[in-house]
Coordinates of C-alpha atoms (C1' of nucleotides) in Angstrom, one line a residue:
Chain A
M1 CA 15.1 -20.6 20.5
Q2 CA 18.0 -20.5 18.2
A3 CA 17.4 -16.3 17.2
Y4 CA 17.5 -15.5 20.8
K5 CA 20.2 -17.9 22.0
D6 CA 22.3 -14.7 23.2
V7 CA 19.4 -13.5 25.6
A8 CA 22.2 -11.2 27.7
K9 CA 21.9 -8.7 24.7
F10 CA 18.1 -8.4 24.8
G11 CA 17.7 -8.8 28.6
A12 CA 16.9 -11.8 30.3
P13 CA 13.0 -13.4 29.2
A14 CA 11.1 -13.6 31.8
A15 CA 8.6 -16.1 31.4
A16 CA 4.7 -15.5 31.8
T17 CA 1.3 -16.1 30.5
I18 CA 0.4 -14.4 27.5
E19 CA -3.3 -13.2 26.2
V20 CA -2.4 -13.7 22.8
V21 CA -6.1 -12.7 21.7
A22 CA -8.8 -12.1 24.3
G23 CA -9.4 -15.9 25.8
V24 CA -6.4 -17.3 24.2
D25 CA -3.9 -17.6 27.0
L26 CA -0.5 -19.2 26.3
P27 CA 2.6 -19.8 28.0
G28 CA 5.4 -17.4 27.0
F29 CA 7.7 -14.9 28.0
T30 CA 8.8 -11.1 27.3
M31 CA 11.8 -9.3 26.3
T32 CA 12.9 -5.7 25.7
F33 CA 14.5 -4.4 23.0
S34 CA 16.1 -1.1 22.7
R35 CA 15.4 1.6 20.3
N36 CA 16.1 0.2 16.8
E37 CA 16.7 -3.0 17.7
E38 CA 15.8 -6.2 15.6
I39 CA 12.8 -8.7 17.0
F40 CA 13.1 -10.8 13.7
G41 CA 14.5 -10.4 10.3
E42 CA 13.2 -11.2 7.0
E43 CA 13.6 -14.7 6.0
E44 CA 13.7 -15.8 9.5
P45 CA 12.2 -19.1 10.7
A46 CA 8.8 -17.7 12.5
D47 CA 9.3 -19.6 15.3
F48 CA 7.1 -17.2 17.5
I49 CA 4.6 -14.7 17.8
Y50 CA 5.2 -11.2 19.0
R51 CA 2.9 -8.7 20.8
V52 CA 3.6 -5.7 22.3
V53 CA 3.3 -5.1 25.8
E54 CA 5.3 -1.8 26.1
G55 CA 6.6 0.6 23.6
V56 CA 6.2 0.5 19.8
A57 CA 7.3 -1.8 17.1
R58 CA 7.3 -1.7 13.2
T59 CA 7.8 -3.9 10.3
V60 CA 9.6 -3.2 7.9
R61 CA 10.5 -4.5 4.5
I62 CA 13.9 -3.1 2.1
L63 CA 14.5 -2.8 -1.5
S64 CA 18.1 -4.0 -2.6
D65 CA 19.2 -0.4 -3.4
G66 CA 17.5 0.7 0.3
R67 CA 13.8 2.4 -0.5
R68 CA 12.6 1.0 2.8
Q69 CA 8.6 0.6 3.5
I70 CA 7.0 0.4 6.9
S71 CA 3.9 -1.6 6.7
A72 CA 2.7 -1.1 10.1
F73 CA 3.4 0.2 13.6
H74 CA 2.4 -2.1 16.5
M75 CA 1.2 -0.6 19.8
A76 CA 0.5 -1.9 23.1
G77 CA -1.7 -4.9 22.6
D78 CA -1.1 -5.6 18.9
V79 CA 0.1 -9.1 17.6
F80 CA 2.3 -9.1 14.6
G81 CA 4.8 -11.5 13.3
L82 CA 2.1 -14.1 12.6
E83 CA 2.4 -16.4 9.8
M84 CA 1.2 -19.5 8.3
G85 CA 4.2 -20.1 6.4
E86 CA 7.9 -20.8 7.5
A87 CA 9.8 -17.5 7.2
H88 CA 9.1 -13.9 8.1
R89 CA 8.2 -11.8 5.4
F90 CA 8.7 -8.5 7.2
T91 CA 11.9 -7.3 9.4
A92 CA 10.5 -6.4 13.0
E93 CA 12.5 -3.4 14.7
A94 CA 11.7 -1.5 18.1
V95 CA 10.5 1.7 17.4
S96 CA 10.8 3.1 20.9
Q97 CA 12.4 0.6 23.7
C98 CA 10.0 -2.0 24.3
K99 CA 8.5 -4.6 26.2
I100 CA 7.7 -7.9 23.7
A101 CA 5.8 -10.8 24.4
L102 CA 7.2 -14.1 22.7
I103 CA 4.6 -17.2 22.2
R104 CA 6.4 -20.2 20.8
R105 CA 4.4 -21.5 17.6
P106 CA 3.7 -24.8 18.0
A107 CA 1.9 -23.9 21.1
L108 CA -0.4 -21.5 19.2
E109 CA -0.7 -24.3 16.5
R110 CA -2.0 -26.8 19.4
V111 CA -4.4 -24.6 20.7
V112 CA -5.6 -23.8 17.1
E113 CA -6.0 -27.6 16.2
R114 CA -8.2 -28.2 19.3
D115 CA -10.0 -25.4 20.1
I116 CA -12.4 -24.0 17.1
S117 CA -12.9 -20.6 18.8
A118 CA -9.6 -19.7 19.6
A119 CA -8.8 -20.5 15.6
R120 CA -11.4 -18.0 15.0
K121 CA -9.7 -15.6 17.2
V122 CA -6.5 -15.9 15.2
W123 CA -8.3 -16.1 12.1
A124 CA -9.6 -12.3 12.9
L125 CA -6.2 -11.1 13.3
T126 CA -4.9 -11.9 10.3
S127 CA -8.1 -10.5 8.8
R128 CA -7.3 -7.7 10.9
D129 CA -4.2 -7.0 9.1
L130 CA -5.8 -7.4 5.7
H131 CA -8.0 -5.0 6.3
D132 CA -5.6 -2.6 7.5
A133 CA -3.5 -3.0 4.4
Q134 CA -6.4 -2.6 2.2
D135 CA -7.0 0.7 3.8
H136 CA -2.8 1.5 3.4
L137 CA -3.2 0.4 -0.3
L138 CA -5.6 2.9 -0.9
L139 CA -4.0 5.9 0.7
L140 CA -0.6 5.2 -1.2
A141 CA -2.3 4.6 -4.4
R142 CA -4.6 7.7 -4.7
R143 CA -4.3 10.0 -1.6
S144 CA -1.7 13.3 -1.9
A145 CA 1.0 13.7 0.7
T146 CA -1.5 16.2 2.7
E147 CA -4.3 13.5 2.7
R148 CA -1.5 10.7 4.1
V149 CA -0.3 13.0 6.7
C150 CA -3.5 13.6 8.2
T151 CA -4.7 10.1 7.9
F152 CA -2.0 8.8 9.7
L153 CA -2.6 11.6 12.3
L154 CA -6.1 10.9 13.1
D155 CA -5.0 7.2 12.7
I156 CA -2.2 7.5 15.6
A157 CA -4.6 9.7 17.8
A158 CA -7.2 7.2 17.5
R159 CA -4.7 4.4 18.9
S160 CA -3.2 6.5 21.7
V161 CA -6.4 7.8 24.2
R162 CA -4.9 11.5 24.8
G163 CA -7.4 14.0 23.8
D164 CA -5.7 16.5 21.5
M165 CA -2.0 15.7 22.4
V166 CA -0.7 13.0 20.4
D167 CA 2.8 12.0 20.8
L168 CA 4.5 10.8 17.9
P169 CA 6.7 7.6 19.0
M170 CA 8.8 7.1 15.5
S171 CA 11.0 9.3 13.6
R172 CA 10.6 11.5 10.7
L173 CA 11.8 9.1 8.4
D174 CA 9.6 6.4 9.9
I175 CA 6.6 8.4 9.4
A176 CA 8.1 8.9 5.7
D177 CA 8.5 5.2 5.4
Y178 CA 5.0 4.5 6.7
L179 CA 3.6 6.9 3.9
G180 CA 5.4 6.1 0.8
L181 CA 6.6 10.0 1.2
T182 CA 10.4 11.5 1.8
I183 CA 11.3 12.9 5.1
E184 CA 11.3 16.2 3.7
T185 CA 7.9 16.6 2.6
V186 CA 6.6 15.2 5.8
S187 CA 8.5 17.7 7.6
R188 CA 7.1 20.4 5.1
T189 CA 3.2 18.9 5.4
L190 CA 3.3 19.3 9.2
T191 CA 4.7 22.9 9.4
Q192 CA 2.2 23.6 6.7
L193 CA -0.4 22.4 8.8
E194 CA 1.0 24.1 11.9
R195 CA 0.8 27.5 9.9
E196 CA -2.6 27.1 8.7
G197 CA -3.9 26.6 12.3
T198 CA -5.0 23.0 11.9
I199 CA -2.1 21.5 14.6
G200 CA 0.4 23.0 16.6
L201 CA 4.0 21.4 16.9
P202 CA 5.3 22.1 20.5
N203 CA 8.1 19.5 19.6
C204 CA 8.8 17.3 16.6
R205 CA 7.6 14.3 18.7
Q206 CA 4.4 15.9 19.7
V207 CA 1.4 17.3 17.7
V208 CA -1.7 18.9 18.8
L209 CA -4.6 18.1 17.3
R210 CA -6.2 22.1 16.8
D211 CA -8.9 21.4 14.5
R212 CA -9.8 17.8 14.1
P213 CA -12.6 18.7 11.8
A214 CA -9.9 20.4 9.3
I215 CA -8.0 17.5 9.6
A216 CA -10.5 15.2 8.9
R217 CA -11.7 17.2 5.6
D218 CA -8.1 17.2 4.5
A219 CA -7.8 13.1 5.3
A220 CA -10.8 13.2 2.6
Chain B
M1 CA -30.8 -14.2 -1.8
Q2 CA -31.9 -10.8 -1.7
A3 CA -29.2 -9.2 -4.0
Y4 CA -29.8 -11.8 -6.7
K5 CA -33.3 -12.0 -6.7
D6 CA -33.6 -10.3 -9.8
V7 CA -31.8 -13.5 -11.7
A8 CA -33.1 -12.8 -15.2
K9 CA -30.5 -9.8 -15.0
F10 CA -27.4 -12.1 -14.2
G11 CA -28.5 -15.2 -16.2
A12 CA -30.4 -18.2 -14.4
P13 CA -28.2 -19.5 -11.5
A14 CA -27.1 -23.1 -12.1
A15 CA -26.7 -25.2 -9.0
A16 CA -23.7 -27.3 -8.7
T17 CA -20.7 -28.5 -6.0
I18 CA -18.6 -25.9 -5.9
E19 CA -14.6 -26.7 -4.6
V20 CA -14.1 -23.2 -2.4
V21 CA -10.2 -24.6 -1.7
A22 CA -8.8 -28.4 -2.2
G23 CA -10.7 -30.4 -0.5
V24 CA -13.7 -28.3 0.7
D25 CA -16.5 -28.5 -1.6
L26 CA -19.9 -26.9 -1.1
P27 CA -23.4 -26.6 -2.7
G28 CA -23.4 -23.4 -4.3
F29 CA -24.6 -22.2 -7.6
T30 CA -22.8 -20.4 -10.6
M31 CA -24.0 -17.2 -12.2
T32 CA -22.3 -14.9 -15.3
F33 CA -21.8 -11.6 -15.5
S34 CA -21.3 -9.3 -18.4
R35 CA -18.5 -7.0 -18.4
N36 CA -18.6 -4.4 -15.8
E37 CA -21.6 -5.8 -14.4
E38 CA -21.3 -5.5 -10.4
I39 CA -21.4 -8.7 -8.6
F40 CA -21.6 -7.2 -5.1
G41 CA -21.6 -3.7 -3.6
E42 CA -19.4 -2.2 -1.2
E43 CA -21.0 -1.9 2.7
E44 CA -23.4 -5.0 1.2
P45 CA -23.8 -7.8 3.5
A46 CA -21.7 -10.4 2.6
D47 CA -23.8 -13.4 2.5
F48 CA -21.8 -15.2 -0.3
I49 CA -18.3 -15.8 -1.0
Y50 CA -17.4 -16.3 -4.6
R51 CA -15.2 -18.1 -7.2
V52 CA -14.0 -17.5 -10.3
V53 CA -15.1 -20.2 -12.6
E54 CA -14.0 -18.0 -16.0
G55 CA -12.7 -14.5 -16.9
V56 CA -11.7 -12.1 -14.5
A57 CA -13.4 -9.9 -11.8
R58 CA -12.1 -6.7 -9.9
T59 CA -12.3 -5.5 -6.3
V60 CA -12.4 -1.8 -6.0
R61 CA -12.7 0.8 -4.0
I62 CA -13.8 4.4 -5.1
L63 CA -13.4 7.7 -3.0
S64 CA -16.2 10.2 -2.9
D65 CA -14.2 12.3 -5.2
G66 CA -14.1 9.7 -8.2
R67 CA -10.9 8.4 -7.4
R68 CA -10.8 4.8 -7.7
Q69 CA -8.3 1.9 -6.9
I70 CA -8.5 -1.8 -8.1
S71 CA -6.9 -3.9 -4.8
A72 CA -7.0 -7.3 -7.4
F73 CA -7.7 -8.5 -10.0
H74 CA -9.3 -12.4 -9.6
M75 CA -8.9 -15.2 -12.3
A76 CA -10.0 -18.4 -12.7
G77 CA -10.1 -20.4 -9.4
D78 CA -9.4 -17.4 -7.4
V79 CA -11.7 -16.8 -4.1
F80 CA -12.6 -13.1 -3.1
G81 CA -15.6 -11.8 -1.3
L82 CA -14.5 -13.6 2.1
E83 CA -15.4 -11.5 4.9
M84 CA -15.2 -12.3 8.6
G85 CA -17.3 -9.3 8.9
E86 CA -21.1 -8.9 8.2
A87 CA -20.4 -6.3 5.2
H88 CA -18.3 -6.2 2.0
R89 CA -15.8 -3.7 1.8
F90 CA -15.1 -3.6 -1.6
T91 CA -17.4 -3.3 -4.9
A92 CA -16.9 -6.2 -7.2
E93 CA -17.4 -6.2 -11.2
A94 CA -16.7 -8.3 -14.1
V95 CA -13.4 -7.2 -16.0
S96 CA -14.5 -9.3 -18.7
Q97 CA -18.0 -11.7 -19.1
C98 CA -17.2 -13.8 -16.4
K99 CA -18.9 -17.0 -14.8
I100 CA -19.2 -17.1 -10.7
A101 CA -19.3 -19.6 -8.5
L102 CA -21.2 -18.6 -5.1
I103 CA -21.0 -20.4 -1.9
R104 CA -23.6 -19.2 0.8
R105 CA -21.5 -18.1 3.4
P106 CA -23.6 -20.1 6.6
A107 CA -22.6 -23.4 4.5
L108 CA -18.9 -22.3 4.6
E109 CA -19.3 -21.6 8.3
R110 CA -20.4 -24.5 9.3
V111 CA -17.6 -26.6 7.6
V112 CA -15.5 -24.2 9.2
E113 CA -16.5 -25.4 12.2
R114 CA -16.6 -28.9 12.5
D115 CA -13.7 -29.5 10.3
I116 CA -10.3 -27.7 11.8
S117 CA -8.3 -28.7 8.2
A118 CA -10.7 -26.9 6.4
A119 CA -10.7 -24.1 8.8
R120 CA -6.8 -24.0 8.4
K121 CA -7.5 -23.9 4.6
V122 CA -10.0 -20.9 4.8
W123 CA -7.7 -18.9 6.9
A124 CA -5.1 -19.5 4.4
L125 CA -7.1 -18.0 1.8
T126 CA -7.2 -14.7 4.1
S127 CA -3.5 -15.2 4.7
R128 CA -2.7 -15.5 1.2
D129 CA -5.0 -12.1 0.4
L130 CA -2.8 -10.2 3.0
H131 CA 0.4 -11.2 1.8
D132 CA -0.8 -10.0 -2.0
A133 CA -2.2 -6.9 -0.4
Q134 CA 1.7 -6.4 1.4
D135 CA 3.7 -6.5 -2.0
H136 CA 1.1 -4.5 -3.3
L137 CA 2.0 -2.2 -0.9
L138 CA 5.8 -2.3 -1.4
L139 CA 4.6 -1.4 -5.1
L140 CA 3.1 1.7 -4.4
A141 CA 5.1 3.0 -2.0
R142 CA 8.2 2.7 -3.5
R143 CA 8.6 1.8 -7.0
S144 CA 8.8 3.8 -10.5
A145 CA 6.1 3.6 -12.8
T146 CA 8.4 1.5 -15.2
E147 CA 8.9 -0.8 -11.8
R148 CA 5.0 -0.7 -11.2
V149 CA 4.3 -1.4 -15.3
C150 CA 7.0 -4.4 -15.2
T151 CA 6.0 -5.9 -12.3
F152 CA 2.4 -6.1 -13.4
L153 CA 3.1 -7.6 -16.8
L154 CA 5.3 -10.2 -14.9
D155 CA 2.4 -10.9 -12.5
I156 CA -0.2 -11.3 -15.1
A157 CA 2.0 -13.6 -16.8
A158 CA 2.6 -15.7 -14.1
R159 CA -1.4 -15.9 -13.7
S160 CA -1.6 -17.1 -17.2
V161 CA 0.3 -20.0 -18.8
R162 CA 1.0 -18.6 -22.4
G163 CA 4.6 -18.4 -22.6
D164 CA 5.6 -15.2 -23.6
M165 CA 2.1 -13.8 -25.5
V166 CA 0.1 -12.3 -22.1
D167 CA -3.4 -11.4 -22.6
L168 CA -4.5 -8.0 -20.9
P169 CA -8.2 -9.1 -20.2
M170 CA -8.3 -5.5 -18.3
S171 CA -8.1 -1.8 -20.1
R172 CA -5.5 0.8 -19.4
L173 CA -7.9 2.4 -16.5
D174 CA -7.5 -1.0 -14.7
I175 CA -4.3 -0.8 -15.0
A176 CA -3.7 2.5 -13.9
D177 CA -6.0 2.2 -11.1
Y178 CA -4.5 -1.1 -9.6
L179 CA -1.1 0.4 -10.1
G180 CA -2.1 3.4 -8.7
L181 CA -1.1 5.5 -11.7
T182 CA -2.5 7.6 -14.5
I183 CA -3.9 5.6 -17.5
E184 CA -1.6 8.2 -19.7
T185 CA 1.2 7.2 -17.9
V186 CA 0.7 3.6 -18.6
S187 CA 0.3 4.1 -21.8
R188 CA 3.6 5.8 -22.1
T189 CA 5.3 3.3 -20.1
L190 CA 3.9 0.8 -22.4
T191 CA 5.1 2.4 -25.9
Q192 CA 8.1 3.6 -23.8
L193 CA 9.2 -0.2 -23.3
E194 CA 8.3 -1.2 -27.0
R195 CA 10.6 1.3 -28.0
E196 CA 12.8 -0.3 -26.2
G197 CA 12.0 -3.5 -27.6
T198 CA 11.8 -5.2 -24.2
I199 CA 8.0 -6.0 -25.1
G200 CA 6.0 -5.9 -28.5
L201 CA 2.5 -4.6 -28.5
P202 CA 0.4 -6.3 -31.6
N203 CA -2.8 -4.2 -30.1
C204 CA -3.7 -2.8 -26.9
R205 CA -4.9 -5.8 -25.2
Q206 CA -1.6 -8.0 -26.3
V207 CA 1.8 -7.9 -24.9
V208 CA 4.8 -9.7 -25.8
L209 CA 7.7 -10.3 -23.5
R210 CA 10.8 -10.2 -25.6
D211 CA 13.3 -9.5 -23.0
R212 CA 11.9 -11.1 -19.8
P213 CA 15.4 -10.3 -18.0
A214 CA 15.2 -6.6 -18.9
I215 CA 12.0 -6.6 -17.8
A216 CA 12.6 -8.3 -14.5
R217 CA 15.4 -6.0 -14.1
D218 CA 13.0 -2.8 -14.4
A219 CA 10.5 -4.4 -12.2
A220 CA 13.5 -4.1 -9.6
Chain C
dC1 C1' -20.7 6.2 -42.2
dG2 C1' -21.2 8.7 -37.9
dT3 C1' -21.0 7.7 -32.8
dT4 C1' -19.0 5.9 -29.1
dG5 C1' -15.0 4.5 -26.2
dC6 C1' -10.7 3.2 -25.6
dA7 C1' -5.8 4.4 -26.1
dT8 C1' -2.0 7.3 -27.6
dT9 C1' 0.5 11.3 -27.9
dG10 C1' 1.8 15.9 -26.7
dA11 C1' 2.5 20.3 -24.1
dA12 C1' 2.3 22.1 -19.6
dA13 C1' 1.6 22.1 -15.1
dT14 C1' 2.2 20.1 -10.6
dC15 C1' 3.5 18.2 -7.0
dC16 C1' 6.8 15.4 -4.7
dC17 C1' 12.3 14.5 -4.4
dT18 C1' 16.9 15.1 -4.3
dC19 C1' 20.3 18.1 -3.1
dA20 C1' 22.5 21.3 0.3
dA21 C1' 22.5 24.2 4.0
dG22 C1' 21.2 25.6 8.4
dC23 C1' 19.0 24.8 13.1
dG24 C1' 18.2 23.1 17.8
dA25 C1' 18.1 19.8 21.5
dG26 C1' 21.2 16.3 23.7
dG27 C1' 25.2 14.5 25.2
dT28 C1' 30.1 14.5 25.9
dG29 C1' 34.5 16.5 27.3
dG30 C1' 38.1 19.8 28.2
Chain D
dC1 C1' 30.0 25.2 32.3
dC2 C1' 30.5 26.2 28.1
dA3 C1' 32.6 24.6 23.5
dC4 C1' 31.8 21.1 20.5
dC5 C1' 30.0 17.4 18.6
dT6 C1' 26.2 14.6 16.1
dC7 C1' 21.9 13.7 15.1
dG8 C1' 17.3 14.4 13.9
dC9 C1' 14.4 17.8 11.9
dT10 C1' 13.2 21.9 9.0
dT11 C1' 14.1 24.7 5.1
dG12 C1' 15.1 26.6 0.4
dA13 C1' 16.0 25.9 -4.4
dG14 C1' 16.0 23.6 -8.1
dG15 C1' 15.0 19.6 -10.6
dG16 C1' 12.4 15.6 -12.4
dA17 C1' 8.4 12.3 -12.6
dT18 C1' 3.7 12.1 -12.9
dT19 C1' -0.6 14.5 -14.0
dT20 C1' -3.1 17.0 -15.9
dC21 C1' -5.6 18.8 -20.0
dA22 C1' -6.4 18.6 -24.7
dA23 C1' -6.2 16.5 -29.4
dT24 C1' -5.9 13.1 -32.2
dG25 C1' -6.2 8.2 -33.7
dC26 C1' -8.4 3.6 -34.2
dA27 C1' -11.3 0.1 -33.6
dA28 C1' -16.4 -1.8 -33.1
dC29 C1' -20.9 -0.8 -33.6
dG30 C1' -25.4 0.5 -35.3

DNA sequence: CGTTGCATTGAAATCCCTCAAGCGAGGTGG
DNA sequence: CCACCTCGCTTGAGGGATTTCAATGCAACG
């Protein structure tokens, strides 16, 4: 618990039973983090695994010269910070104010040692992350700015069930660092799509998917 | 065995005991594949897992318009084609002529159901792949052509223990598709590094790492 | 000895980035 | 209540890294 000694900073942890994955419930506690607050740091011992209860988190890597890359956004229900090694390989931060459930890793390890089906479900989490990373890889390696942005919009839309109105919980900088672009290119691409009538931009945190087929086409 | 009915095409499979990971030995068989031959296809049922015995394989994804991305090169000892789902998510091909060990997936599943420590080792394979993918992600998102090529050279060098002389088993096109560049950019970057005296290029399939510190610096 | 398949090189074009300014919403204080 | 500030987003102009297109080189092979 070292990292969270100073609980005043984070809001009081609340003990609870956390469903890590379907059918695997473990004792844990929830904490709230404010916008941009660090949840855990790269290289820190991976003593917990984390599950988003409310809000959105991001996992980030930063190069020495400041170039930043967001590997994933984590929405309600997503598990992150699961490691086989001793240390975290990313920094995790709150995108918006969020409530996060923490599960002590030894507790998870114990269940995994005993229960094959639980072990399988935990493995599936890693496998899922791998698939996402591989899709992301293809995106970054071979897709144009427009394709990246459109893919991103469809992805976010699929993860937040709101019809054609999509809320973007993250800033343009976050989107840019996720897509391997600059903030300006993201902005220009969005306004370009708006000019073509493909999307609407009532404000900078909301997108209306006016022409999904066109977006899907652009997402290639 | 449907996919490999036509064994004549591949060379006769040879039954053997395969070490999937340290301490997990399973019955399987080896087959040889010639340069550029397909080992398995995307969307095909994932009935086997694969381990490189000799040579090098690649896992590939292709977009409808022909853009290609290589997610990884697999060298001697590497396991690939491990899926939790029903189907492969990549195409796998032989980079050079290679000998591949195939393990029937049900055999693996049985061991994983019984033996927790084996399950853990198999999970570690997925976890390792995830780490590699995440490093690759950062490379593609935020690094320049020179940085990518230098990182690649160091990576290959680390995987083939030969001092400062590195053999490149793959073509320029393979390197380009792995690094998210074009073949011309890879070629230009290499000749640039040669002109600076950082590397030597006795021929297009061999690289001499003349100044490792400089390469490491360029790899950022 | 021509063919074929990479690899290299050059010139031009393009896409995205960099730098710089302007805009707008939200918050603060006079 | 409004001026002012701040922060994030947008927009523009210019530049640069990488791609594209095209030609040449080179080694292996029949």
